[in-house]
Tab-separated table of C-alpha atoms in Angstrom:
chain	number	residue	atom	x	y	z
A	1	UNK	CA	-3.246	155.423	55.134
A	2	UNK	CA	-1.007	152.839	53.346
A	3	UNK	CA	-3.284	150.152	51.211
A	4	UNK	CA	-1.532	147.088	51.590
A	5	UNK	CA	-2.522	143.499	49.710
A	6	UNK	CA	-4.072	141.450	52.483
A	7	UNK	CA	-2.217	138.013	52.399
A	8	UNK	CA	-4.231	135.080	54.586
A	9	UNK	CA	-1.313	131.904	54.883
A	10	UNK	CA	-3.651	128.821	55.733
A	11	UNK	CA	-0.881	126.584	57.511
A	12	UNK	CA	1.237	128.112	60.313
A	13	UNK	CA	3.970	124.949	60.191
A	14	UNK	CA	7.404	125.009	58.633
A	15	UNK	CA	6.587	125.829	54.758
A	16	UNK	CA	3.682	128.462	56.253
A	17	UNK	CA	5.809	130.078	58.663
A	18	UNK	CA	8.793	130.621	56.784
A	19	UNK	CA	7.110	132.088	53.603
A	20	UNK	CA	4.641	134.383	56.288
A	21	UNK	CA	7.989	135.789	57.782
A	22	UNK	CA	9.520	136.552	54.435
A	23	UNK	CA	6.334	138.103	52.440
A	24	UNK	CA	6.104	140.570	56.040
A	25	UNK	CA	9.542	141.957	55.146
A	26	UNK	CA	7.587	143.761	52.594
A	27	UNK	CA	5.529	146.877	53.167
A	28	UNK	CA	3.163	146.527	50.356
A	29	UNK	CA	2.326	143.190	52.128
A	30	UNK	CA	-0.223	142.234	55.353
A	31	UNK	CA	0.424	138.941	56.472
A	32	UNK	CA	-1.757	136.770	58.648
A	33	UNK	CA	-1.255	133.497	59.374
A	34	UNK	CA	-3.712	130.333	60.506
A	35	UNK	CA	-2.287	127.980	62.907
A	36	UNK	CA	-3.784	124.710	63.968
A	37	UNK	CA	-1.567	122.766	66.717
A	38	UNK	CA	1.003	125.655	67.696
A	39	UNK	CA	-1.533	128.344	67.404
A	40	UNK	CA	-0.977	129.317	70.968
A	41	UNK	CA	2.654	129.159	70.682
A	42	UNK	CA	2.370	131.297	67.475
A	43	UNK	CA	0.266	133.795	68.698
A	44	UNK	CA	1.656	134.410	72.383
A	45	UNK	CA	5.065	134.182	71.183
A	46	UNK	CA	5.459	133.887	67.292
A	47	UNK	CA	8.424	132.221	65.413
A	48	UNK	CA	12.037	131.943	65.763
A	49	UNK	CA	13.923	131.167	63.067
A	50	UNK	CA	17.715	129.932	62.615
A	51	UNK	CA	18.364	130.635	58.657
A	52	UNK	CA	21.420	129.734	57.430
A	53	UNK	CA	20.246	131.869	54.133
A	54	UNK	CA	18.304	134.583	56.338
A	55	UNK	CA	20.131	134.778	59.178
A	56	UNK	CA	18.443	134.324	62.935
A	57	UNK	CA	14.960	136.058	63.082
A	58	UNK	CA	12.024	136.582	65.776
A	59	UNK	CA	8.460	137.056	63.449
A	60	UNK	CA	5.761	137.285	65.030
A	61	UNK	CA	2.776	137.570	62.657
A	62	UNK	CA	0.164	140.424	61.871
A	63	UNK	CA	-2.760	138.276	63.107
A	64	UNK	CA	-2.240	134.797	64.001
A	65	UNK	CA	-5.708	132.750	64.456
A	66	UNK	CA	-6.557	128.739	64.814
A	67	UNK	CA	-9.601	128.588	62.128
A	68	UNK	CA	-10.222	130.305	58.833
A	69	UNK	CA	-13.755	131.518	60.564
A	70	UNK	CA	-12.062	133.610	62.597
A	71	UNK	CA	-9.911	135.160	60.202
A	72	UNK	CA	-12.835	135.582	58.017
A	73	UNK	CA	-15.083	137.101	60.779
A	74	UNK	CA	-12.247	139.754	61.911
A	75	UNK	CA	-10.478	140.684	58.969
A	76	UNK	CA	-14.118	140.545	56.911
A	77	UNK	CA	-12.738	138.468	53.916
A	78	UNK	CA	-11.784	140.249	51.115
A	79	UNK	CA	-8.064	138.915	50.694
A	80	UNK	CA	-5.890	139.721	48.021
A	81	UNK	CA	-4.323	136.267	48.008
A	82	UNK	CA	-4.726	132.673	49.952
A	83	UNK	CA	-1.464	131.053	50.169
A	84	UNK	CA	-2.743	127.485	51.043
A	85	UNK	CA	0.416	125.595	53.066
A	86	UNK	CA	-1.600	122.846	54.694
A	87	UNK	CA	-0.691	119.222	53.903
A	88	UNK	CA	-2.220	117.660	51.070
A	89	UNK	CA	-4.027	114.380	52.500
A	90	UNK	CA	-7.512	114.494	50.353
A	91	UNK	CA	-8.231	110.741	51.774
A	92	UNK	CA	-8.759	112.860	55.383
A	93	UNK	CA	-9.746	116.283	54.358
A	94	UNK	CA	-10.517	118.483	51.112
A	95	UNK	CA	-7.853	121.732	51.393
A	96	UNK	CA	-9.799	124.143	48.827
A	97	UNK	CA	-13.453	123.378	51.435
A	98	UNK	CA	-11.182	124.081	54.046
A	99	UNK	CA	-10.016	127.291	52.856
A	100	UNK	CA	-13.555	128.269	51.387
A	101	UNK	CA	-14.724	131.342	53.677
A	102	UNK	CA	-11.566	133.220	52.837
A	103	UNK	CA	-11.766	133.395	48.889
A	104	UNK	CA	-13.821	136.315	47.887
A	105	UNK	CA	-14.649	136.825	44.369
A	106	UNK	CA	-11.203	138.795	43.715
A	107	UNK	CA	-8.902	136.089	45.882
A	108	UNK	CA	-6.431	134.701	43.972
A	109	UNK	CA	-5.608	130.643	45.480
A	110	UNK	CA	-2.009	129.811	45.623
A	111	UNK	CA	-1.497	126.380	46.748
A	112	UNK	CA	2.223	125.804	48.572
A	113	UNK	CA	1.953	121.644	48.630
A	114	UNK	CA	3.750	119.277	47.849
A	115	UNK	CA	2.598	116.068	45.203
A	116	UNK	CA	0.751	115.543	42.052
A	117	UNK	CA	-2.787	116.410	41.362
A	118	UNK	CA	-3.335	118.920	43.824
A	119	UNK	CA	-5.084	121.755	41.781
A	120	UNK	CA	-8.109	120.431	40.383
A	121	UNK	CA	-10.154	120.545	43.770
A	122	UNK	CA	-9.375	123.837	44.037
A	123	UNK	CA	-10.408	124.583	40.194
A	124	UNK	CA	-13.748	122.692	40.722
A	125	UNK	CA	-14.564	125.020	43.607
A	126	UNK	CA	-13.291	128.452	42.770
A	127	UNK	CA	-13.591	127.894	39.124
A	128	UNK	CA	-14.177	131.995	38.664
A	129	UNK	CA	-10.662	132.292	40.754
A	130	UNK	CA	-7.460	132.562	39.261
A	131	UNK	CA	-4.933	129.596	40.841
A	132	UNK	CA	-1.354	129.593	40.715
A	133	UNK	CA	0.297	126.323	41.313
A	134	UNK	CA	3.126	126.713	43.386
A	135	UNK	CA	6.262	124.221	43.643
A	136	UNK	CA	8.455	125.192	47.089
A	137	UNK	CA	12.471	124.001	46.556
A	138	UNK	CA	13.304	124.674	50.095
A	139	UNK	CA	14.984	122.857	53.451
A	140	UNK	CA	13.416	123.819	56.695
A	141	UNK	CA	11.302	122.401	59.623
A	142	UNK	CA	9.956	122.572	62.667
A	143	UNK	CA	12.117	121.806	65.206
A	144	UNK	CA	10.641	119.653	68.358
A	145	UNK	CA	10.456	121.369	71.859
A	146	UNK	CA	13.489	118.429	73.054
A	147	UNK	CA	15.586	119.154	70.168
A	148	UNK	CA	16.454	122.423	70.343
A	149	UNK	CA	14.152	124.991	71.974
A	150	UNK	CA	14.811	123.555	75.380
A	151	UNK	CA	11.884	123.955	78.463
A	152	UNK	CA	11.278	127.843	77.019
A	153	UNK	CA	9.749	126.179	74.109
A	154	UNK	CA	8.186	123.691	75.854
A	155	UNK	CA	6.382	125.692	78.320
A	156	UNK	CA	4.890	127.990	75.525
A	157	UNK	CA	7.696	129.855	73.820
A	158	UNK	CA	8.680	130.650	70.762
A	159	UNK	CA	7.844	127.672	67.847
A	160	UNK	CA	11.572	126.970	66.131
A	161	UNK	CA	11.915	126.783	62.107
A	162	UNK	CA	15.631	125.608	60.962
A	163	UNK	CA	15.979	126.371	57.592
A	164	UNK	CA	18.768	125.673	55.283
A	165	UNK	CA	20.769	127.927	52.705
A	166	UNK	CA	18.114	128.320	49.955
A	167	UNK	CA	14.695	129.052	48.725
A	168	UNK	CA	13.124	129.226	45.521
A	169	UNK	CA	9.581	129.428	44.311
A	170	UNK	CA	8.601	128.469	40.840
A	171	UNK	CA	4.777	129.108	39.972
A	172	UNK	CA	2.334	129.350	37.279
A	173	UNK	CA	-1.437	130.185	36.389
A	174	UNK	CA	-3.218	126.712	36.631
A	175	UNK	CA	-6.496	128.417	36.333
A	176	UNK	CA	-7.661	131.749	35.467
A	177	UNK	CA	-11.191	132.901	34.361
A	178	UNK	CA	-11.476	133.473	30.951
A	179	UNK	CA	-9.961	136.412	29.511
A	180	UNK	CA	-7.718	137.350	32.788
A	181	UNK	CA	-4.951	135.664	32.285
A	182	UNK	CA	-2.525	138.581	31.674
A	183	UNK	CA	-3.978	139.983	34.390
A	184	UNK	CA	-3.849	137.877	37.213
A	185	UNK	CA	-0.044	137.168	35.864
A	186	UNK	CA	0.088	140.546	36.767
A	187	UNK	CA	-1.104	139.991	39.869
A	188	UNK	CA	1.125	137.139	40.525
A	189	UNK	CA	4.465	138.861	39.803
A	190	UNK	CA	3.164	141.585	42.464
A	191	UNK	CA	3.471	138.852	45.297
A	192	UNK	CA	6.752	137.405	44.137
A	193	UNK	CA	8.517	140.675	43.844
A	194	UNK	CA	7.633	141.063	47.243
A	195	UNK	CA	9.034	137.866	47.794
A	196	UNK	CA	12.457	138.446	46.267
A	197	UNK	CA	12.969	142.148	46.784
A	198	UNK	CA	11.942	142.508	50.295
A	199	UNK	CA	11.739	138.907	51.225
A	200	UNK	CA	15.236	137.567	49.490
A	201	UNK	CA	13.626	134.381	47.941
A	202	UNK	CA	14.304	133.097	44.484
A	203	UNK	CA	10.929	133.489	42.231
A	204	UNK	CA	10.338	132.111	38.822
A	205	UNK	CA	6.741	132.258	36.918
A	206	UNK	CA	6.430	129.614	34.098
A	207	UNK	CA	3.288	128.791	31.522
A	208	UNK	CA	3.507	125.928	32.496
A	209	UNK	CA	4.814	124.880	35.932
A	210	UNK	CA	4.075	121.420	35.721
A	211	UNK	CA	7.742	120.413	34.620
A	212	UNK	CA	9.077	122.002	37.687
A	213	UNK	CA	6.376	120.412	39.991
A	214	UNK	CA	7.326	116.668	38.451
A	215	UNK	CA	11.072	118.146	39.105
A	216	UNK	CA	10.726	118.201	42.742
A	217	UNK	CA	8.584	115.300	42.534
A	218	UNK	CA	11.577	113.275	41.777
A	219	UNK	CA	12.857	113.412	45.470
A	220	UNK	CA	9.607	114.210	46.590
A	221	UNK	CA	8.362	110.745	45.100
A	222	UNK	CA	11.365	108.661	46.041
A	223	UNK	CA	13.065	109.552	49.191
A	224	UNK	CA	9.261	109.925	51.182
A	225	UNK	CA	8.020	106.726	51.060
A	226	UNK	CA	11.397	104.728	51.107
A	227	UNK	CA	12.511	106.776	54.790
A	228	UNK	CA	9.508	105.169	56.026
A	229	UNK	CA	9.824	101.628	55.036
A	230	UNK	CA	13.653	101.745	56.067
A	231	UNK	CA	12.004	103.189	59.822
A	232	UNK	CA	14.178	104.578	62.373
A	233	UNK	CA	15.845	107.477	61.993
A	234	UNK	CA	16.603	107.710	58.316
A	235	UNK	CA	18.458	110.344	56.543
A	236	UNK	CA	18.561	110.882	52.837
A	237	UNK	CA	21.859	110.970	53.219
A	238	UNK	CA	22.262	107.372	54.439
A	239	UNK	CA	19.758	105.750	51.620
A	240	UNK	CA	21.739	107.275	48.877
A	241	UNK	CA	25.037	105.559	51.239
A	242	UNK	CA	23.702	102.508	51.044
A	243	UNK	CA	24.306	100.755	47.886
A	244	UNK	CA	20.927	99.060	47.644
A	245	UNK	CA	18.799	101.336	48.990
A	246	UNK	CA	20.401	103.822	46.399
A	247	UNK	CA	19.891	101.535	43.626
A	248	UNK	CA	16.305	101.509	44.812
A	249	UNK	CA	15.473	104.952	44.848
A	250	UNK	CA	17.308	105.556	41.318
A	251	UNK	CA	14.764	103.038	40.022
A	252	UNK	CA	11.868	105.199	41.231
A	253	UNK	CA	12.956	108.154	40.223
A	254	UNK	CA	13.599	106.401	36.599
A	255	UNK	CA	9.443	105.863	36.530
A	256	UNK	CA	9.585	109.604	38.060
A	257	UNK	CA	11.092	110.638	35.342
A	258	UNK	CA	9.450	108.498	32.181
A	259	UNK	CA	5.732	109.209	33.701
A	260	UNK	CA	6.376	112.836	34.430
A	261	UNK	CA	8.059	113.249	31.231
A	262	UNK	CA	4.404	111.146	29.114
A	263	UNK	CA	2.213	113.368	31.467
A	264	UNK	CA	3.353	116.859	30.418
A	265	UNK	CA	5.200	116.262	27.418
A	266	UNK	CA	7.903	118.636	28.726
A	267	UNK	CA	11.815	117.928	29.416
A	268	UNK	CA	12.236	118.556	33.280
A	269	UNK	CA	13.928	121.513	34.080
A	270	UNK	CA	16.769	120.298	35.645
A	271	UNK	CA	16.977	122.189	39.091
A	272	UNK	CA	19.515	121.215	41.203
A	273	UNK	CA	21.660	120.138	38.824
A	274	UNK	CA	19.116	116.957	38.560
A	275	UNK	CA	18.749	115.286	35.191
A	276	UNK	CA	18.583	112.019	35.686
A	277	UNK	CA	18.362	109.230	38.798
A	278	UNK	CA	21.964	109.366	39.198
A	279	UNK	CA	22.339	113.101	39.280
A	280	UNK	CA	19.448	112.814	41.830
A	281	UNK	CA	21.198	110.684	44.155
A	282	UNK	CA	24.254	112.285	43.787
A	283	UNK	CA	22.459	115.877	45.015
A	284	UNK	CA	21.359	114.440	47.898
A	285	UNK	CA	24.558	112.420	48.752
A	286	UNK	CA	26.318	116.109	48.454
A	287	UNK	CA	24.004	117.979	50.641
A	288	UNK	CA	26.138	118.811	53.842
A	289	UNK	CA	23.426	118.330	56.664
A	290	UNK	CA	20.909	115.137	57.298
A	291	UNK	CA	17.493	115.967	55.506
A	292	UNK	CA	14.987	113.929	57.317
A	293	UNK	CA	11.796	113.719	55.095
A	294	UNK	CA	8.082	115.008	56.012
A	295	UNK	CA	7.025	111.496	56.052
A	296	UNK	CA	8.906	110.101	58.002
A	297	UNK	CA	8.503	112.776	60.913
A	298	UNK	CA	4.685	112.039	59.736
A	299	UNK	CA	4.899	108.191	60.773
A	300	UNK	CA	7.162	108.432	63.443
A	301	UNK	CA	4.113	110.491	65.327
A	302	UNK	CA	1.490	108.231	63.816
A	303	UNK	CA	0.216	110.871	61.653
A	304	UNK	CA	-1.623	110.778	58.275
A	305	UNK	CA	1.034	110.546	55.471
A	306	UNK	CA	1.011	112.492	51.974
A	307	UNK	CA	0.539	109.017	50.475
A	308	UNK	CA	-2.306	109.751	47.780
A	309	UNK	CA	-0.544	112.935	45.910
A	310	UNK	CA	2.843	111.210	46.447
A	311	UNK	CA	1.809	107.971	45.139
A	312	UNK	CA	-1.768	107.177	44.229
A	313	UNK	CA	-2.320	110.017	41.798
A	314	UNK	CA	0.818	109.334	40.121
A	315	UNK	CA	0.309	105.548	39.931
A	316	UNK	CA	-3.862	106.908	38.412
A	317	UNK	CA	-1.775	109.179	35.860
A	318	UNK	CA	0.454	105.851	34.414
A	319	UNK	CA	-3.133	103.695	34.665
A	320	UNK	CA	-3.952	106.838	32.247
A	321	UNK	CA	-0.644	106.839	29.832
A	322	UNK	CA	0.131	103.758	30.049
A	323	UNK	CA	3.507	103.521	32.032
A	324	UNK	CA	4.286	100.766	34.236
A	325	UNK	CA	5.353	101.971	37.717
A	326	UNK	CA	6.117	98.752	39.385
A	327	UNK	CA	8.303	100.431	42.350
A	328	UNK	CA	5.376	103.476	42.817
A	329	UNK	CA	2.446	100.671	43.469
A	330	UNK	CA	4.459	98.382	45.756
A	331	UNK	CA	5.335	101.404	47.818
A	332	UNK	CA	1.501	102.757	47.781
A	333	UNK	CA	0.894	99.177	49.023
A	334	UNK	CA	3.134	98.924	51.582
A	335	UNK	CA	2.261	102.548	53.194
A	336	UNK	CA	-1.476	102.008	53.077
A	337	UNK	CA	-0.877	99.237	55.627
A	338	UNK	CA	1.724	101.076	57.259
A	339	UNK	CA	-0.748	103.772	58.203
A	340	UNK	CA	-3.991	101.440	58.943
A	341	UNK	CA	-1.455	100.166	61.791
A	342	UNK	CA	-0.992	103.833	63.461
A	343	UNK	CA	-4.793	103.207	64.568
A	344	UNK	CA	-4.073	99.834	66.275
């Protein structure tokens, strides 16, 4: 019988279900997947995806279930890797406690999320785990039932990704037990040349990834909490179009790019074509289709927002290194309020 790494994805939404469906192309590779609000959608009827990189796809996972228990109690642990693709909200929930049951003592962590300052719960409790720190450069997301999947979707079909013309994963060891690290390198290269030879997506391993995660951060940072403040219906597209909104968001991504710069020491490196605020705005200006950010979609449905690893920590690391972040702190403000009004 063929030994294949067991692979547990802990989020079943757009990031999760996209990477599941690639990393099953490979046959070296057992994917299972853990849903939370379209488990029964995932499991009776799995995903379909329009790719304008991929192609159009049906996947329907290996094991789809709604709690890491269960996973646990039918697969009996023991995974080869935990890609963790929840949302990063440590104000509502810890990820790594959430993920506990499923890392064994051989279970290497990767976390798929977005911010700043998302490892070190996860080093505090699997510190005999290796952890790779993951950033996802990627354009996809879950389409609503109205928008495109019609009354098939809606009465328990298929759950709809749309992803764009690209994807690229750039990692790196955050943690490693002593004396492992070449090792569980090792180990790390096995899942990404799954990823790119069977799965078709663009893998890099760095030393030190924290460069690339302060890269993304730049839009991350920037474009997230501004959509919500402008309301509506927001695209990047139309910030950037709009001369003072623009001129806004090039000022945050200038204390983007000083902090990240004092934190790691590091040069970014310049993905995208982005080096500076005004290369920044001029990606997203170029980008051919309306990118509608995860906040946004977040605070339209009154949902808990990224807010703390897309602002707070940032705004804790220039408390730290002294760099004034004027922009990052009236933005915090303003979305803390924001959200205490979803529960009125």
């Amino acid at each position: 019988m063929e030994l294949k790494a067991k692979v547990l994805v802990v989020g079943g939404g757009a990031i999760g279900g996209l990477f599941a469906w690639r990393l099953s192309q490979s046959r070296e590779m057992q994917v299972s997947l853990v849903c939370r609000s379209n488990y029964s959608r995932v499991r009776t009827s799995g995903y379909l995806i329009n790719s304008a990189q991929f192609g159009q796809g049906v996947y329907r996972p290996y094991r789809a279930y709604q709690t890491v228990d269960e996973a646990v109690d039918d697969q009996g642990g023991d995974f080869d890797y935990v890609i963790v693709a929840l949302k990063a909200l440590p104000n509502i929930y810890d990820s790594a406690q959430r993920v506990e049951r499923a890392v064994g003592p051989a279970t290497m962590v990767l976390l798929f999320q977005n911010g700043i300052g998302i490892e070190q719960p996860f080093v505090a409790r699997f510190p005999h785990n290796p952890l790779a720190s993951t950033v996802v450069f990627i354009s996809v997301k879950q389409v609503d039932d109205d928008e495109e999947s019609g009354t098939e979707a809606a009465s328990g079909g298929p759950v709809v990704l749309r992803h764009g013309g690209f994807s690229f994963l750039a990692a790196g060891l955050h943690h490693h037990p002593p004396g492992s690290g070449a090792h569980d390198t090792a180990r790390l290269r096995y899942l990404f040349d799954a990823f790119e030879t069977s799965g078709g997506v663009s893998t890099i391993i760095e030393p030190d990834i924290q460069p690339y995660r302060w890269q993304k951060h730049i839009l991350n940072g920037s474009t997230n909490p501004v959509s919500v403040i402008c309301g509506g219906s927001t695209s990047c597209q139309e910030m950037v179009a709009n001369a003072y909104c623009r001129k806004m968001l090039q000022d945050i991504m200038a204390e983007i790019f000083v902090l990240g710069k004092k934190v790691t020491g590091k040069p970014f490196p310049g993905v995208d074509g982005i080096i500076d605020p005004q290369s920044a705005t001029d990606y997203i200006a170029s980008i051919p289709v309306p990118v509608y950010t995860s906040m946004l979609v977040d605070s339209q449905f009154k949902r808990p927002m990224e807010r703390d690893v897309i602002l707070k920590n940032p705004i804790d690391l220039a408390d730290k290194h002294g760099v004034d972040v004027p922009h990052m702190r009236a933005l915090y403000a303003m979305l803390t309020m924001i959200e205490e009004g979803f529960s009125r």
